Short mmCIF file of C-alpha atoms in Angstrom, two decimals:
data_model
loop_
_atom_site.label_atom_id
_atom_site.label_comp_id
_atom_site.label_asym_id
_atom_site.label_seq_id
_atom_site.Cartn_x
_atom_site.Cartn_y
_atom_site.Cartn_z
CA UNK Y 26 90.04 123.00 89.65
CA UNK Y 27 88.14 125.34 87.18
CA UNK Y 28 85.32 124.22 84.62
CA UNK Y 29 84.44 125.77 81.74
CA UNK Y 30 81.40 125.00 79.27
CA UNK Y 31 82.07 127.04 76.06
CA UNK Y 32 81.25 125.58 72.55
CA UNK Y 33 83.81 125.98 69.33
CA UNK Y 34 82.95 125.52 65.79
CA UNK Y 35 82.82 121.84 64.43
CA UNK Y 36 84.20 120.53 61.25
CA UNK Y 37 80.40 120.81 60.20
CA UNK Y 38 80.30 124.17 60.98
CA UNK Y 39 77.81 123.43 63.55
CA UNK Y 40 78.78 124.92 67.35
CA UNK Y 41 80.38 122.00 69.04
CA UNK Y 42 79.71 122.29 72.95
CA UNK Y 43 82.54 121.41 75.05
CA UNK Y 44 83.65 121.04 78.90
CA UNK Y 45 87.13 122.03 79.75
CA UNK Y 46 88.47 120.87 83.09
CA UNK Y 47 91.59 122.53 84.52
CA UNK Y 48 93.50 121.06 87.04
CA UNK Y 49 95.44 123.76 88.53
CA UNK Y 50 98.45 122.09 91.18
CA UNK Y 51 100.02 124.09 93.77
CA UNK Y 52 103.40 124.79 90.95
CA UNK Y 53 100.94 127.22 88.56
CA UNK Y 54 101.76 128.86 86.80
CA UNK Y 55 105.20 128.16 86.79
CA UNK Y 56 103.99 124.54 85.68
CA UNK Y 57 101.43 123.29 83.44
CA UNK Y 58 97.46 122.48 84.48
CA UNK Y 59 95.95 119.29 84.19
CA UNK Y 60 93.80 119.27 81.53
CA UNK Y 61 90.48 117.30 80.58
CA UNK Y 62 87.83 117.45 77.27
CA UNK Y 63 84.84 116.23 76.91
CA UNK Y 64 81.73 116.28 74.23
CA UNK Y 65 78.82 114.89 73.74
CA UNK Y 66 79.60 115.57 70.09
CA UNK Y 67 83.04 114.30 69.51
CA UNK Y 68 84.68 110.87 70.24
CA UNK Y 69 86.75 109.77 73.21
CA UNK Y 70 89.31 110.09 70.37
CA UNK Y 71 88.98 113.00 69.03
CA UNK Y 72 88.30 114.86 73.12
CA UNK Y 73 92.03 112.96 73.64
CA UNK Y 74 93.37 114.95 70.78
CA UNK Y 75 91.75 118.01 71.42
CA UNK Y 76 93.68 117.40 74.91
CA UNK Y 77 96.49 116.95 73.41
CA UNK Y 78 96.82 119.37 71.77
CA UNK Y 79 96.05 121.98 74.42
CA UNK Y 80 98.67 121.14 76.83
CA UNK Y 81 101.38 121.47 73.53
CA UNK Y 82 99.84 125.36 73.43
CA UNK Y 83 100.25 125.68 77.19
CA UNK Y 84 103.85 125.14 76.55
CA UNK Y 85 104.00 128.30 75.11
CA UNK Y 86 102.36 130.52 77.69
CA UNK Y 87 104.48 129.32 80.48
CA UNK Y 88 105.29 130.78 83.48
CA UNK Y 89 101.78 133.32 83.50
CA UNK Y 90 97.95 132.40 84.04
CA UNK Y 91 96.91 130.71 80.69
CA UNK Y 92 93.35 129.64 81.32
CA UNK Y 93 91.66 132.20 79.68
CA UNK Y 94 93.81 131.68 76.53
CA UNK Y 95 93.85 128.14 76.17
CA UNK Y 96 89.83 128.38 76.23
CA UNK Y 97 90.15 131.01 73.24
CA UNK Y 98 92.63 129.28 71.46
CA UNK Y 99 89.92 125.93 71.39
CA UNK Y 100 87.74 128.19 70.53
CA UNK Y 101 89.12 129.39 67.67
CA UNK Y 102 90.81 126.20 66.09
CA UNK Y 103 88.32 123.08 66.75
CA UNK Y 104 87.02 122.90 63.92
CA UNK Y 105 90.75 122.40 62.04
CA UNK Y 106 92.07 120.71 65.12
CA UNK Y 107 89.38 118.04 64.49
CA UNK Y 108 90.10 117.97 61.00
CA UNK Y 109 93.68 117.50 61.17
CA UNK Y 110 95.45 113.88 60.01
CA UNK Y 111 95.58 112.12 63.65
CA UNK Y 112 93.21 113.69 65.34
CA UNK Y 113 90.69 110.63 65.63
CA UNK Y 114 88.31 112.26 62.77
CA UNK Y 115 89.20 110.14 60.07
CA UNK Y 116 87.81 106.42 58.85
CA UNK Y 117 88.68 103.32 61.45
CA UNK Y 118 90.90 105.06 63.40
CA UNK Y 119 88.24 105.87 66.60
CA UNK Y 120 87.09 102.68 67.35
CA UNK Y 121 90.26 101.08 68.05
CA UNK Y 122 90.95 104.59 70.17
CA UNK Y 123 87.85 104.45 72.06
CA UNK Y 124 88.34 100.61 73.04
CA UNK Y 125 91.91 101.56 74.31
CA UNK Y 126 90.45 104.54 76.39
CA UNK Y 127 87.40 102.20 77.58
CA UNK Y 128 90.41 99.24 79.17
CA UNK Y 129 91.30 102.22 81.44
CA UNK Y 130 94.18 104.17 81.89
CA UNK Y 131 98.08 102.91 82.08
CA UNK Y 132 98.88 103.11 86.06
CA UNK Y 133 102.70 103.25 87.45
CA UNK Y 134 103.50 102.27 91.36
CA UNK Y 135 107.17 103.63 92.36
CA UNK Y 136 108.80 103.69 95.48
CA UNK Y 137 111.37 106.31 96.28
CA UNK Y 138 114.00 105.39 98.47
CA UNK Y 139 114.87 109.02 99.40
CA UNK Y 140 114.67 112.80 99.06
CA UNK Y 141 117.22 114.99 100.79
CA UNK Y 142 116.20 118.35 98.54
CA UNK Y 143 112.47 117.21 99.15
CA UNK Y 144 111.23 120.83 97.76
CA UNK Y 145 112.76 120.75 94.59
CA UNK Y 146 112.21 116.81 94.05
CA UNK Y 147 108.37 117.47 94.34
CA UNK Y 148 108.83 120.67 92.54
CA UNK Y 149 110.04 118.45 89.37
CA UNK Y 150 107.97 115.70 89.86
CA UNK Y 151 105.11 117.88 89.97
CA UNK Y 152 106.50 120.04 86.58
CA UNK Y 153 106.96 116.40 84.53
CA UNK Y 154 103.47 114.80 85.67
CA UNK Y 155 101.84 117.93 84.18
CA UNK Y 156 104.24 118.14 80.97
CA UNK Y 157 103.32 114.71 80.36
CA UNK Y 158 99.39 114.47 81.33
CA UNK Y 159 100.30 112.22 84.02
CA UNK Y 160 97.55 112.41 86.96
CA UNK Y 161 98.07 110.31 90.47
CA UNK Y 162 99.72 110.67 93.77
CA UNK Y 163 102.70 111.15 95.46
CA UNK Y 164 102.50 109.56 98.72
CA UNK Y 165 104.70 110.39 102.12
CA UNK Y 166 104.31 108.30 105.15
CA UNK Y 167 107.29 108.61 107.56
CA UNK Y 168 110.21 107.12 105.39
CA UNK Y 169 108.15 105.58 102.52
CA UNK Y 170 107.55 107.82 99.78
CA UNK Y 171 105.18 106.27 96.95
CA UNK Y 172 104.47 107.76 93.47
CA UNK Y 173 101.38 106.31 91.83
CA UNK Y 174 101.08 107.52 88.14
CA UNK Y 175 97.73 107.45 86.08
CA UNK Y 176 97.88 108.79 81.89
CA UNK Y 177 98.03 107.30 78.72
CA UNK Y 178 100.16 104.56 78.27
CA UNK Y 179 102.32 105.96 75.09
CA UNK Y 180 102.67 108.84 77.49
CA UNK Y 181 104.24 106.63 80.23
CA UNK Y 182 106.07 104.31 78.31
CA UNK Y 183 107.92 106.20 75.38
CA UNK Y 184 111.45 106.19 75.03
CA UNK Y 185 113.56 109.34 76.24
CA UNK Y 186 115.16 110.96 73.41
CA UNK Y 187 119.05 111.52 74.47
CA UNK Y 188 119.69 114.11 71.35
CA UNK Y 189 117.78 116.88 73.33
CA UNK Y 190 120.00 118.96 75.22
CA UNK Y 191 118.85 118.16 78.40
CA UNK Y 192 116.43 116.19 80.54
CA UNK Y 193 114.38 119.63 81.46
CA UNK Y 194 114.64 120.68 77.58
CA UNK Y 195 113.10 117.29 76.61
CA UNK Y 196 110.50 116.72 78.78
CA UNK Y 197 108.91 120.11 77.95
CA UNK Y 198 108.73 119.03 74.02
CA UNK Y 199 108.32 115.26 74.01
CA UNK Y 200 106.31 112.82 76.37
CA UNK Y 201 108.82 110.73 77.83
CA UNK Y 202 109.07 107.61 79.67
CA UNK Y 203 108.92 108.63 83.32
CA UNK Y 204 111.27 105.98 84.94
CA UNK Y 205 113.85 107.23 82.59
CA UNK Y 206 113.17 110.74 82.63
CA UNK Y 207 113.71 110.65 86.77
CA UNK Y 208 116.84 108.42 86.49
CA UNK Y 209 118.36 110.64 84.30
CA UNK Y 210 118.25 113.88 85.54
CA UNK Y 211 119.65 115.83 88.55
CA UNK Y 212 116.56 115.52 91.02
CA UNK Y 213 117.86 115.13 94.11
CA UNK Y 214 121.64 115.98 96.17
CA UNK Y 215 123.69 113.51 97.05
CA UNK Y 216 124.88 113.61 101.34
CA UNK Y 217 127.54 116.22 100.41
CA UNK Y 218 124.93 118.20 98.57
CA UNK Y 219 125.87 117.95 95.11
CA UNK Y 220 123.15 117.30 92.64
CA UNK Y 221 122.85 113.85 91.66
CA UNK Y 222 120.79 111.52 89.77
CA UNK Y 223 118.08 109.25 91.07
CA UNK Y 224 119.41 105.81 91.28
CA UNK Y 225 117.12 103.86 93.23
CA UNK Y 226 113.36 104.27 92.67
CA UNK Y 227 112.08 101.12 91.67
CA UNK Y 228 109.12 99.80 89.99
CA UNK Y 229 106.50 97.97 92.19
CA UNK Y 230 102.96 97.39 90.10
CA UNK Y 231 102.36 98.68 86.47
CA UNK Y 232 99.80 97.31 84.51
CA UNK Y 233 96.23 98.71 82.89
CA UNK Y 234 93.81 100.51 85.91
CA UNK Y 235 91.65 97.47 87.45
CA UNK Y 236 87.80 97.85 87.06
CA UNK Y 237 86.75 99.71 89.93
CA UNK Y 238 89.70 102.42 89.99
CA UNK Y 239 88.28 105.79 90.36
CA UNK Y 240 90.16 107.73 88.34
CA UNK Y 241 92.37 110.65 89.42
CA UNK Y 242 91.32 113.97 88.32
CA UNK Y 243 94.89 115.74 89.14
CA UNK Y 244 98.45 115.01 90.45
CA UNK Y 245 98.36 115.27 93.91
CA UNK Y 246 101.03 115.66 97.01
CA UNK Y 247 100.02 113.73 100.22
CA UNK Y 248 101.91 114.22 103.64
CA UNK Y 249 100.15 111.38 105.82
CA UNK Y 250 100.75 110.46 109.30
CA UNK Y 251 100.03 106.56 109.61
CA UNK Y 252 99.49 103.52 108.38
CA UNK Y 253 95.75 103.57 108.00
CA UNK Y 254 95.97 106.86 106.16
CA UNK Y 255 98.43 105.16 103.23
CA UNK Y 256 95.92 102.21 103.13
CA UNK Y 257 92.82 104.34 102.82
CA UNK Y 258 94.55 106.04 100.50
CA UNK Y 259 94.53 103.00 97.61
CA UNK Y 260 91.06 101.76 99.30
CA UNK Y 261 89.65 105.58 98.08
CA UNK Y 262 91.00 104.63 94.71
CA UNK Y 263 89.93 101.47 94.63
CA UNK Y 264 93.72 99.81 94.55
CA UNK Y 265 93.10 98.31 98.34
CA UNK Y 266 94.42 94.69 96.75
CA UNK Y 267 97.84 96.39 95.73
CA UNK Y 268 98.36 97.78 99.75
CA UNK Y 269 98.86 94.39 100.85
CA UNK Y 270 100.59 92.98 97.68
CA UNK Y 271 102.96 96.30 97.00
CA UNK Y 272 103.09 98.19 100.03
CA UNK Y 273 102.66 96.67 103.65
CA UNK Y 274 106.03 94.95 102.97
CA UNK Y 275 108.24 98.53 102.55
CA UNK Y 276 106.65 99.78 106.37
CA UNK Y 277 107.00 96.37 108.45
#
């Protein structure tokens, strides 16, 4: 992780202080950072569009360090970022963005029934939960393999766009749906080794983040060893009432 306090001119003019936290996962560069904004001069809104618009820069600096340039770039273009149509600035549109953001985030369980190429499945998964904000977990405990997906909800719920050339071409310019995303493209090989297409994750919980979650900071990948681990797991993110409901029943 790397913090950085810089301030960026305002749409005032006045210096706008701001704290940038990059999550950096095991992929980067080669993959985007998590990325998080806060102020205690600008809206839950606005910090989610200044976000936003960050990671659509980081697209461009792809596969080198970009850190250093993404902190410039905010730098440099707050103050029109924030004044921008959309960016949360304008009349009655950051109340109704704040209350969103204060019901919590949109959370996604998914089981995966396999992996055979298990580096380059958790290569991709890792490269789409950073193209699309996502933040969470996936989970390995002998043959269960759990994804657990935290972000915005239009980020995990919109459509995938079949008019891009491909799935990889798509999910680095749009946010997609994940489910779709995964069942679309060639994750995985089949048992003769062919690529194939992931036909059998499955859905097991989505709904808004309970109060009590602790949110995740980053998308993490977890090897763990028993039982107790997987539980303590959700109990550490305060999901221990989904173990029993979601999960006990895929290790028995």
């Amino acid at each position: 992780m790397c913090r950085v306090l810089t301030k960026a001119e305002g749409p005032s003019g006045a210096d706008t202080p701001l704290e940038l936290v990059f999550h950096l996962p095991a992929g980067y560069p080669a993959c985007l950072p998590g990325v998080s904004v806060s102020s205690e001069r600008l809206t839950r809104a606005q910090c989610a569009a200044v976000r936003d618009k960050l990671l659509e820069q980081a697209q461009g600096f792809l596969p080198e360090p970009m850190v250093h340039q993404l902190v410039v770039w905010v730098q440099q273009n707050l103050r029109h970022l924030l004044a921008a149509p959309g960016s949360g600035a304008g009349p009655g549109t950051c109340p109704a963005a704040s209350a969103t953001e204060a019901e919590g985030p949109w959370m996604t369980l998914l089981h995966l029934d396999h992996m055979r190429a298990k580096t380059r499945y958790v290569r991709t998964v890792r490269q789409w939960a950073s193209a699309l904000g996502l933040t969470g977990r996936l989970m390995f405990m002998g043959r269960v393999i759990l994804l657990l997906l935290q972000g915005h909800r239009d980020r995990v719920k919109k459509i995938w766009d079949p008019e891009r050339r491909t799935p990889a071409d798509n999910f680095l310019l749009a946010p997609q749906e994940y489910l779709v995303l995964q069942k679309t493209s060639k994750v995985d090989v089949d048992s003769s080794g062919k690529k194939c297409r992931e036909r059998m994750a499955s859905v097991l919980w989505e709904a808004r983040a309970p109060p009590g979650h602790a949110r995740f900071l980053a998308f993490e990948v977890k090897e763990l060893s028993s039982l107790d681990e997987l539980r303590k797991e959700f109990e550490t993110a305060g999901l221990e009432a989904l173990f029993p409901e979601c999960v006990l029943g895929l290790v028995k």
